[in-house]
Short mmCIF file of C-alpha atoms and ligand atoms in Angstrom, two decimals:
data_model
loop_
_atom_site.label_atom_id
_atom_site.label_comp_id
_atom_site.label_asym_id
_atom_site.label_seq_id
_atom_site.Cartn_x
_atom_site.Cartn_y
_atom_site.Cartn_z
CA MET P 3 57.09 27.26 20.95
CA LYS P 4 58.80 29.79 23.19
CA ASN P 5 60.60 33.06 22.44
CA TRP P 6 63.51 33.89 24.74
CA LYS P 7 65.48 37.10 25.05
CA PHE P 8 68.95 37.08 26.65
CA LYS P 9 71.26 40.05 27.27
CA GLY P 10 73.67 38.24 24.99
CA MET P 11 74.72 34.83 23.72
CA TYR P 12 78.25 33.62 22.96
CA LEU P 13 78.69 31.90 19.59
CA LYS P 14 81.84 30.83 17.75
CA LYS P 15 81.69 34.09 15.79
CA GLY P 16 81.51 36.06 19.03
CA TRP P 17 78.77 37.67 21.11
CA ILE P 18 75.38 38.60 19.79
CA SER P 19 73.72 41.07 22.10
CA PRO P 20 70.85 41.05 22.72
CA ALA P 21 70.05 37.48 21.65
CA TYR P 22 66.58 36.33 20.63
CA VAL P 23 66.17 32.56 20.64
CA SER P 24 63.06 30.64 19.66
CA THR P 25 62.61 27.05 20.82
CA ASP P 26 60.08 24.40 19.90
CA ASP P 27 57.98 22.47 22.42
CA ASN P 28 60.88 20.06 23.04
CA GLY P 29 63.33 22.88 23.79
CA LYS P 30 65.12 22.60 20.46
CA ILE P 31 66.46 25.81 18.95
CA LEU P 32 64.45 27.09 15.96
CA SER P 33 66.28 30.39 15.49
CA ILE P 34 68.99 32.62 16.99
CA ASP P 35 69.10 36.30 16.09
CA SER P 36 70.13 39.71 17.39
CA HIS P 37 66.70 41.15 16.60
CA SER P 38 63.18 39.77 16.41
CA SER P 39 59.69 41.02 15.80
CA LEU P 40 58.13 38.15 17.80
CA ALA P 41 56.64 38.77 21.24
CA VAL P 42 59.13 37.71 23.94
CA ASP P 43 57.84 35.00 26.31
CA GLU P 44 60.77 35.12 28.73
CA SER P 45 63.36 37.84 29.05
CA VAL P 46 66.43 36.65 30.96
CA GLU P 47 68.65 39.16 32.80
CA GLY P 48 71.74 37.24 31.90
CA TYR P 49 74.25 36.19 29.28
CA ALA P 50 73.97 32.70 27.78
CA ILE P 51 77.13 30.69 27.23
CA SER P 52 77.41 27.02 26.44
CA PRO P 53 78.28 24.64 29.25
CA ILE P 54 81.40 22.61 28.52
CA PRO P 55 82.00 18.85 28.66
CA ASN P 56 83.72 17.37 31.68
CA ALA P 57 86.01 14.84 30.02
CA HIS P 58 87.18 12.95 33.11
CA SER P 59 85.31 11.93 36.25
CA HIS P 60 85.45 9.26 38.95
CA ALA P 61 82.15 10.09 40.65
CA PHE P 62 82.67 8.10 43.88
CA GLN P 63 85.76 10.16 44.76
CA TYR P 64 83.56 13.23 45.31
CA VAL P 65 82.52 11.83 48.68
CA MET P 66 86.11 12.17 49.98
CA ALA P 67 86.87 15.63 48.54
CA GLY P 68 88.41 17.80 51.27
CA LEU P 69 89.20 14.93 53.63
CA THR P 70 92.77 14.16 52.62
CA GLU P 71 94.30 17.60 53.10
CA ASN P 72 96.16 16.36 56.18
CA ILE P 73 98.75 13.78 57.21
CA PRO P 74 97.19 11.32 59.66
CA LYS P 75 98.95 10.47 62.94
CA GLY P 76 101.48 7.69 62.47
CA HIS P 77 102.19 8.64 58.84
CA GLN P 78 105.08 10.58 57.35
CA GLY P 79 104.86 12.62 54.18
CA ASP P 80 102.14 12.42 51.56
CA ASN P 81 102.07 11.94 47.82
CA PHE P 82 99.88 10.51 45.05
CA TRP P 83 100.46 6.92 46.20
CA SER P 84 99.56 7.56 49.85
CA TRP P 85 96.46 9.47 48.67
CA ARG P 86 95.61 6.42 46.56
CA GLU P 87 95.56 4.20 49.67
CA ARG P 88 92.98 6.51 51.24
CA MET P 89 90.97 6.55 48.01
CA TYR P 90 90.96 2.71 47.97
CA ALA P 91 89.55 2.72 51.52
CA VAL P 92 86.61 4.79 50.26
CA ALA P 93 86.21 2.68 47.10
CA ASP P 94 85.93 -0.40 49.34
CA GLN P 95 82.82 0.96 51.04
CA VAL P 96 80.64 2.33 48.25
CA ASN P 97 77.61 0.19 47.38
CA PRO P 98 75.43 0.65 44.26
CA GLU P 99 72.76 2.75 46.03
CA GLN P 100 75.45 5.03 47.46
CA MET P 101 77.16 5.28 44.07
CA GLU P 102 73.93 6.58 42.57
CA VAL P 103 73.38 9.06 45.40
CA ILE P 104 76.95 10.42 45.28
CA ALA P 105 76.88 10.76 41.49
CA SER P 106 73.48 12.48 41.55
CA MET P 107 74.78 15.17 43.89
CA LEU P 108 78.05 15.53 42.02
CA TYR P 109 76.43 15.80 38.59
CA ALA P 110 73.88 18.33 39.91
CA GLU P 111 76.79 20.42 41.18
CA MET P 112 78.60 20.11 37.83
CA LEU P 113 75.46 21.34 36.05
CA ARG P 114 75.20 24.29 38.42
CA LEU P 115 78.82 25.29 37.84
CA GLY P 116 78.94 25.01 34.04
CA TYR P 117 79.78 21.45 33.08
CA ASP P 118 77.74 19.16 30.85
CA GLN P 119 78.25 15.74 29.24
CA VAL P 120 80.38 14.04 31.85
CA VAL P 121 82.78 11.32 30.72
CA GLU P 122 82.55 8.90 33.63
CA PHE P 123 85.83 6.93 33.61
CA HIS P 124 84.42 3.98 35.48
CA TYR P 125 86.33 1.17 37.17
CA LEU P 126 84.52 0.49 40.48
CA ASN P 127 82.49 -2.29 38.91
CA LYS P 128 82.63 -5.34 41.25
CA ASP P 129 81.03 -5.96 44.65
CA SER P 130 82.99 -5.71 47.89
CA ASN P 131 84.14 -9.32 47.51
CA GLY P 132 85.47 -8.66 44.05
CA GLN P 133 82.62 -10.59 42.42
CA SER P 134 80.38 -9.41 39.60
CA TYR P 135 76.98 -8.08 40.59
CA ASN P 136 74.00 -10.08 39.24
CA ASN P 137 73.91 -7.47 36.54
CA PRO P 138 77.62 -7.04 35.71
CA ASN P 139 76.88 -3.45 34.66
CA GLU P 140 75.08 -2.64 37.93
CA MET P 141 77.46 0.18 38.91
CA ALA P 142 77.65 1.63 35.38
CA GLU P 143 73.86 1.70 35.17
CA ARG P 144 73.62 3.34 38.61
CA LEU P 145 75.89 6.12 37.35
CA ILE P 146 73.76 6.52 34.23
CA SER P 147 70.61 6.64 36.41
CA ALA P 148 72.22 9.35 38.52
CA ALA P 149 72.95 11.41 35.42
CA LYS P 150 69.38 10.98 34.19
CA ARG P 151 67.95 11.87 37.58
CA VAL P 152 69.57 15.32 37.52
CA GLY P 153 69.61 16.05 33.77
CA MET P 154 73.29 15.45 33.02
CA LYS P 155 74.33 13.93 29.71
CA ILE P 156 76.80 11.11 30.29
CA THR P 157 79.42 9.22 28.32
CA MET P 158 79.71 6.02 30.34
CA THR P 159 83.30 4.87 29.92
CA PRO P 160 84.04 1.59 31.70
CA VAL P 161 87.78 0.95 31.62
CA TYR P 162 89.70 -2.31 31.63
CA TYR P 163 91.65 -3.10 34.77
CA ARG P 164 93.26 -6.42 35.64
CA THR P 165 96.78 -6.09 37.01
CA ALA P 166 98.12 -4.17 40.00
CA GLY P 167 101.24 -2.95 38.24
CA PHE P 168 103.72 -3.66 35.43
CA ASN P 169 104.53 -7.42 35.43
CA GLN P 170 102.22 -8.03 38.39
CA GLY P 171 99.03 -10.02 38.82
CA PRO P 172 95.74 -8.78 40.27
CA SER P 173 95.79 -7.41 43.81
CA GLU P 174 93.36 -7.71 46.71
CA ALA P 175 93.21 -3.90 47.16
CA GLN P 176 91.97 -3.50 43.58
CA ARG P 177 89.54 -6.46 43.59
CA ARG P 178 86.55 -4.22 42.89
CA PHE P 179 88.16 -2.81 39.74
CA GLN P 180 89.36 -5.98 38.04
CA TYR P 181 87.94 -7.84 35.05
CA GLU P 182 88.76 -11.53 34.61
CA SER P 183 89.51 -11.12 30.91
CA THR P 184 89.21 -8.74 28.00
CA ASP P 185 86.32 -10.90 26.71
CA ALA P 186 84.34 -10.30 29.92
CA TYR P 187 85.09 -6.59 29.58
CA PHE P 188 84.05 -6.34 25.90
CA SER P 189 80.86 -8.24 26.64
CA GLN P 190 79.91 -5.64 29.28
CA ILE P 191 80.69 -2.81 26.87
CA GLU P 192 78.51 -4.42 24.20
CA ASP P 193 75.63 -4.85 26.66
CA LEU P 194 75.79 -1.15 27.46
CA ILE P 195 75.93 -0.18 23.79
CA SER P 196 72.83 -2.21 22.97
CA LYS P 197 70.92 -1.04 26.05
CA TYR P 198 71.49 2.69 25.43
CA GLN P 199 71.80 2.86 21.64
CA ASP P 200 68.56 4.86 21.26
CA ASP P 201 69.17 7.17 24.20
CA SER P 202 70.38 10.60 23.08
CA GLU P 203 71.52 11.49 26.63
CA VAL P 204 73.84 8.48 26.98
CA LYS P 205 76.96 7.61 25.03
CA ILE P 206 79.38 4.76 25.62
CA GLY P 207 83.14 5.09 25.64
CA TYR P 208 85.79 2.57 26.62
CA GLY P 209 89.46 2.25 27.48
CA GLN P 210 91.99 1.02 29.98
CA HIS P 211 92.71 2.35 33.47
CA SER P 212 96.44 2.81 32.76
CA LEU P 213 99.30 0.96 31.09
CA ARG P 214 100.11 -0.68 34.42
CA ALA P 215 96.55 -2.10 34.70
CA ALA P 216 96.92 -4.73 31.95
CA ASP P 217 99.59 -6.77 30.24
CA VAL P 218 100.99 -5.90 26.82
CA GLU P 219 98.74 -8.25 24.82
CA GLU P 220 95.63 -7.05 26.63
CA THR P 221 96.56 -3.42 26.02
CA LYS P 222 96.95 -4.09 22.30
CA GLU P 223 93.58 -5.83 22.24
CA ILE P 224 91.87 -2.97 24.06
CA PHE P 225 93.25 -0.29 21.75
CA ALA P 226 92.35 -2.33 18.65
CA TYR P 227 88.75 -2.76 19.81
CA SER P 228 87.36 0.39 18.17
CA SER P 229 88.69 3.34 16.22
CA GLN P 230 85.31 5.09 16.47
CA MET P 231 84.33 5.03 20.13
CA PRO P 232 86.28 7.40 22.38
CA CYS P 233 89.09 5.45 24.05
CA HIS P 234 90.44 6.80 27.35
CA ILE P 235 93.54 5.96 29.42
CA HIS P 236 95.37 7.53 32.39
CA ILE P 237 98.95 8.10 31.31
CA SER P 238 102.18 9.66 32.59
CA GLU P 239 100.54 11.26 35.59
CA GLN P 240 103.41 10.47 37.97
CA THR P 241 107.16 10.09 37.48
CA GLN P 242 107.03 6.72 39.30
CA GLU P 243 104.73 5.45 36.53
CA VAL P 244 107.15 6.69 33.86
CA GLU P 245 110.01 4.89 35.63
CA GLY P 246 107.97 1.67 35.85
CA SER P 247 107.22 1.87 32.15
CA LEU P 248 110.88 2.43 31.26
CA LYS P 249 111.88 -0.53 33.41
CA HIS P 250 109.24 -3.02 32.26
CA LEU P 251 108.28 -1.87 28.77
CA GLY P 252 111.61 -0.33 27.79
CA ALA P 253 110.04 2.98 26.85
CA ARG P 254 108.20 5.91 28.41
CA PRO P 255 104.39 5.43 28.53
CA VAL P 256 103.35 7.71 25.64
CA GLU P 257 106.41 6.66 23.64
CA TRP P 258 105.47 2.99 24.12
CA LEU P 259 101.83 3.58 23.25
CA ALA P 260 102.79 5.48 20.08
CA ASN P 261 105.31 2.86 18.91
CA GLU P 262 103.71 -0.41 19.99
CA VAL P 263 99.97 0.22 19.95
CA GLY P 264 99.25 3.38 18.00
CA MET P 265 97.00 6.31 18.82
CA GLY P 266 94.31 8.05 16.82
CA LYS P 267 91.83 10.87 16.95
CA ASN P 268 89.64 8.81 19.31
CA THR P 269 92.52 8.34 21.80
CA ASN P 270 92.17 10.41 24.95
CA LEU P 271 95.26 10.59 27.14
CA ILE P 272 94.32 11.58 30.67
CA HIS P 273 96.97 13.83 32.32
CA SER P 274 100.09 13.21 30.13
CA THR P 275 101.85 15.40 32.66
CA HIS P 276 105.34 13.97 32.22
CA ILE P 277 106.01 13.86 28.49
CA THR P 278 109.12 14.58 26.44
CA ASP P 279 109.12 16.74 23.29
CA ASN P 280 109.15 13.57 21.18
CA GLU P 281 106.16 12.18 23.03
CA MET P 282 104.35 15.49 22.57
CA GLN P 283 105.03 15.33 18.84
CA SER P 284 103.71 11.76 18.66
CA ILE P 285 100.45 12.83 20.36
CA ILE P 286 100.06 15.70 17.90
CA ARG P 287 100.88 13.56 14.84
CA ALA P 288 98.23 11.04 15.90
CA LYS P 289 95.72 13.90 16.53
CA ALA P 290 95.14 12.33 19.93
CA ASN P 291 93.54 14.43 22.67
CA VAL P 292 94.97 15.23 26.12
CA VAL P 293 92.54 15.56 29.02
CA ILE P 294 94.06 17.84 31.65
CA CYS P 295 92.59 17.84 35.17
CA PRO P 296 94.16 20.94 36.73
CA SER P 297 92.57 20.88 40.22
CA THR P 298 93.22 17.20 40.75
CA GLU P 299 96.71 17.35 39.25
CA GLY P 300 97.51 20.26 41.55
CA ASN P 301 95.94 18.56 44.55
CA LEU P 302 97.83 15.30 43.98
CA GLY P 303 101.14 17.01 43.25
CA ASP P 304 101.36 15.53 39.76
CA GLY P 305 103.20 18.35 38.03
CA TYR P 306 102.55 20.92 35.31
CA PHE P 307 101.34 19.87 31.88
CA PRO P 308 103.35 21.93 29.31
CA ILE P 309 100.23 23.65 28.00
CA SER P 310 101.77 26.60 26.13
CA ASP P 311 104.25 24.40 24.20
CA PHE P 312 101.44 21.94 23.45
CA ILE P 313 99.15 24.69 22.11
CA GLU P 314 102.01 26.18 20.08
CA ALA P 315 102.63 22.78 18.47
CA GLY P 316 98.93 22.41 17.59
CA GLY P 317 97.88 19.89 20.26
CA ARG P 318 94.28 19.00 21.07
CA TRP P 319 93.20 19.24 24.72
CA CYS P 320 90.25 19.61 27.05
CA ILE P 321 89.63 19.40 30.80
CA GLY P 322 88.10 17.11 33.40
CA SER P 323 87.45 17.31 37.14
CA ASP P 324 88.76 13.79 37.89
CA SER P 325 88.72 13.42 41.73
CA HIS P 326 86.36 16.44 42.06
CA ILE P 327 88.45 18.36 44.54
CA GLY P 328 87.39 21.21 42.24
CA ILE P 329 84.38 21.08 39.93
CA ASN P 330 84.30 24.62 38.60
CA PRO P 331 85.44 24.63 34.94
CA PHE P 332 86.45 28.30 35.02
CA GLU P 333 88.58 27.73 38.09
CA ASP P 334 90.27 24.80 36.33
CA LEU P 335 91.01 26.86 33.21
CA ARG P 336 92.51 29.60 35.38
CA LEU P 337 94.59 27.15 37.37
CA LEU P 338 95.96 25.57 34.21
CA ASP P 339 96.86 28.98 32.78
CA TYR P 340 98.27 30.46 36.01
CA GLY P 341 100.47 27.43 36.77
CA GLN P 342 102.20 28.00 33.47
CA ARG P 343 102.29 31.80 33.85
CA MET P 344 104.04 31.36 37.19
CA SER P 345 106.54 28.84 35.90
CA LYS P 346 107.28 30.82 32.70
CA GLN P 347 106.98 34.27 34.34
CA LYS P 348 104.87 35.47 31.39
CA ARG P 349 101.24 36.46 30.84
CA ASN P 350 98.68 35.05 28.40
CA ILE P 351 100.83 31.97 27.82
CA MET P 352 98.11 30.23 25.79
CA LEU P 353 98.65 32.81 23.04
CA ASN P 354 102.42 32.24 22.83
CA GLY P 355 103.07 35.92 22.28
CA ARG P 356 100.54 36.45 19.47
CA PRO P 357 97.53 38.77 19.63
CA GLY P 358 94.33 37.07 20.72
CA ASP P 359 92.13 36.30 23.72
CA SER P 360 93.11 33.60 26.22
CA ALA P 361 89.54 32.76 27.21
CA ALA P 362 88.39 32.43 23.60
CA ILE P 363 91.27 30.03 22.89
CA SER P 364 90.66 27.86 25.92
CA TYR P 365 86.85 27.88 25.75
CA ASP P 366 86.79 26.94 22.07
CA THR P 367 89.31 24.18 22.63
CA VAL P 368 87.69 22.57 25.65
CA PHE P 369 84.27 22.74 23.98
CA ASP P 370 85.35 21.13 20.70
CA ASN P 371 87.74 18.52 22.07
CA GLY P 372 85.63 17.83 25.14
CA HIS P 373 82.71 16.86 22.92
CA LEU P 374 84.94 14.63 20.78
CA ALA P 375 86.30 13.01 23.97
CA ALA P 376 82.68 12.36 24.94
CA GLY P 377 81.91 10.78 21.57
CA GLU P 378 80.12 13.56 19.73
CA SER P 379 80.99 16.56 17.61
CA LYS P 380 79.55 20.07 17.61
CA ASN P 381 80.16 22.94 15.21
CA ASP P 382 78.99 25.80 17.37
CA TYR P 383 78.08 26.52 20.97
CA PHE P 384 74.45 27.04 20.03
CA GLN P 385 72.92 26.04 16.73
CA VAL P 386 69.53 25.56 15.16
CA GLY P 387 68.26 22.03 15.74
CA ASP P 388 70.17 21.51 19.01
CA ASP P 389 68.59 21.62 22.46
CA LEU P 390 68.76 25.01 24.15
CA ASP P 391 71.35 24.10 26.83
CA ALA P 392 72.80 27.24 28.37
CA LEU P 393 74.67 28.44 31.41
CA ILE P 394 73.31 31.84 32.40
CA ILE P 395 75.68 34.45 33.82
CA ASN P 396 73.92 37.15 35.84
CA SER P 397 74.07 40.43 33.93
CA HIS P 398 73.74 42.35 37.23
CA SER P 399 76.97 40.87 38.57
CA PRO P 400 79.31 43.91 38.91
CA LEU P 401 81.73 43.19 36.07
CA MET P 402 78.95 41.91 33.80
CA THR P 403 77.35 45.37 33.72
CA ARG P 404 79.99 46.41 31.17
CA ASP P 405 78.21 46.81 27.83
CA ALA P 406 81.15 46.08 25.51
CA ASN P 407 81.25 42.60 23.99
CA ASP P 408 85.06 42.61 23.98
CA GLY P 409 86.46 41.05 27.11
CA ARG P 410 83.15 39.59 28.33
CA LEU P 411 84.16 35.95 27.93
CA SER P 412 87.53 36.52 29.59
CA THR P 413 85.73 38.33 32.42
CA ILE P 414 83.58 35.22 32.91
CA VAL P 415 86.51 32.81 32.73
CA TYR P 416 89.05 34.81 34.73
CA ALA P 417 87.29 37.30 36.98
CA LEU P 418 83.96 35.93 38.26
CA ASP P 419 83.15 33.64 41.14
CA ASN P 420 80.29 31.15 41.39
CA SER P 421 77.87 33.76 42.68
CA ALA P 422 77.71 35.29 39.18
CA ILE P 423 76.23 32.08 37.74
CA TYR P 424 72.49 32.60 37.75
CA GLY P 425 71.31 29.27 36.39
CA ARG P 426 71.25 26.54 33.84
CA ILE P 427 68.73 25.91 31.08
CA LYS P 428 68.45 22.34 29.76
CA SER P 429 66.38 21.61 26.65
CA GLY P 430 64.57 24.91 27.04
CA GLU P 431 63.65 24.45 30.73
CA TRP P 432 65.29 25.87 33.86
CA LEU P 433 67.24 23.07 35.54
CA VAL P 434 69.17 25.27 37.96
CA ARG P 435 67.89 28.66 38.98
CA GLY P 436 69.20 31.09 41.57
CA GLY P 437 72.00 28.62 42.30
CA LEU P 438 69.73 25.67 43.13
CA HIS P 439 68.98 22.57 41.08
CA ILE P 440 65.22 22.09 40.75
CA ASN P 441 65.45 18.78 42.68
CA TYR P 442 68.06 20.01 45.15
CA ASP P 443 66.08 19.25 48.34
CA GLU P 444 65.62 15.61 47.40
CA ILE P 445 69.19 15.14 46.11
CA ILE P 446 70.87 16.73 49.16
CA LYS P 447 68.73 14.72 51.60
CA ASP P 448 70.07 11.44 50.20
CA PHE P 449 73.59 12.77 49.78
CA SER P 450 73.96 14.12 53.31
CA GLN P 451 73.03 10.67 54.62
CA THR P 452 75.59 8.93 52.39
CA VAL P 453 78.41 11.40 52.97
CA ASN P 454 78.05 10.70 56.70
CA ASP P 455 77.80 6.93 56.26
CA ILE P 456 81.08 6.65 54.35
CA ASN P 457 84.62 7.20 55.82
ZN1 ZN H 10 91.41 9.84 36.75
#
């Protein structure tokens, strides 16, 4: 048993300050209180907030972050589709060992910056010839190993991919992503479920890469597979995709999904950038969740998700770091908010004119819906019986020396940079301290080799 004291801890009911937390020998929380007569074993000069789930990740893309902010000689212009060509060139090179190394570094960085429980939307599952590995789940298991190596909880979400576009067959460029059939895909999902069913750090999700990645019958089969497991799909990220859907399916992507397939509480729509009011209403009626990836959507020039209208109408949403051009959750929340403030020329757009606190709204939402997108549900940020998993904000950081509880969360979300994050506690042990993961030296050694081998 261990007795902790923090300067404060953020719960759904607000801050308690100071916060006394007792944990058992496995790091599970026994009690949380604002006073205690027990002797304190460790007093932390920081505020404890819960890390938040990262509901959308393609780990391998981290290795190319920062390298496509240019137009190469011989090319003209740049957009999502030309970026995708460069991403495919990277995807072609990554082998299973490198996948594990890249994901280990990425997940360690996510832990350092405030994310937990990554939903790995996984489609790089074949070898460089487009053939299955001896173990068809080789790549998925490498990603899970990476998460375990650094202490990240993972929701492994392999997604179905077979066709290169609407009314097209498979393509050579996407050979590493493609399944031969939905049966082959479901069999891999079932193997993962049985292998990790007793592992509390691993959950399994499923889904489809996008509407253009399968034919109509396959899409219906995929969405009918489970109403319990989280089901994820990229949708309406680009106007070209919306036009393709109108041409080949006779409806916009979300409209088609709502009318022909159906959505539910376990449906997670990644991006949904280009939706009409009717499509928004259909998402809300179905209680489906939208996963917004602000840094990536900004980087790829996708467009603005209509966040204030969606919140006003009662929509469910959370965030993900997707291509990992940005992996700081606070930065992503700010970017999402500021994009809309700039386009609407208003402040605190998440509140739609009503009194309240923008950070409390967004943090609550991304915590609750992020966990559901990852296949679990939580009632509070910290609760008795859960592991003590906390992101620690340095109480000596200039703006954190304010004593008042009011405004502290919005200071963290809107006004601090990474240097104010002191560390990360996982199951009652320090996993990141003073900005460094406990296994940083080993992880960076492998990663720096791989990041130089690829490209
Ligand atoms: Zn994505």
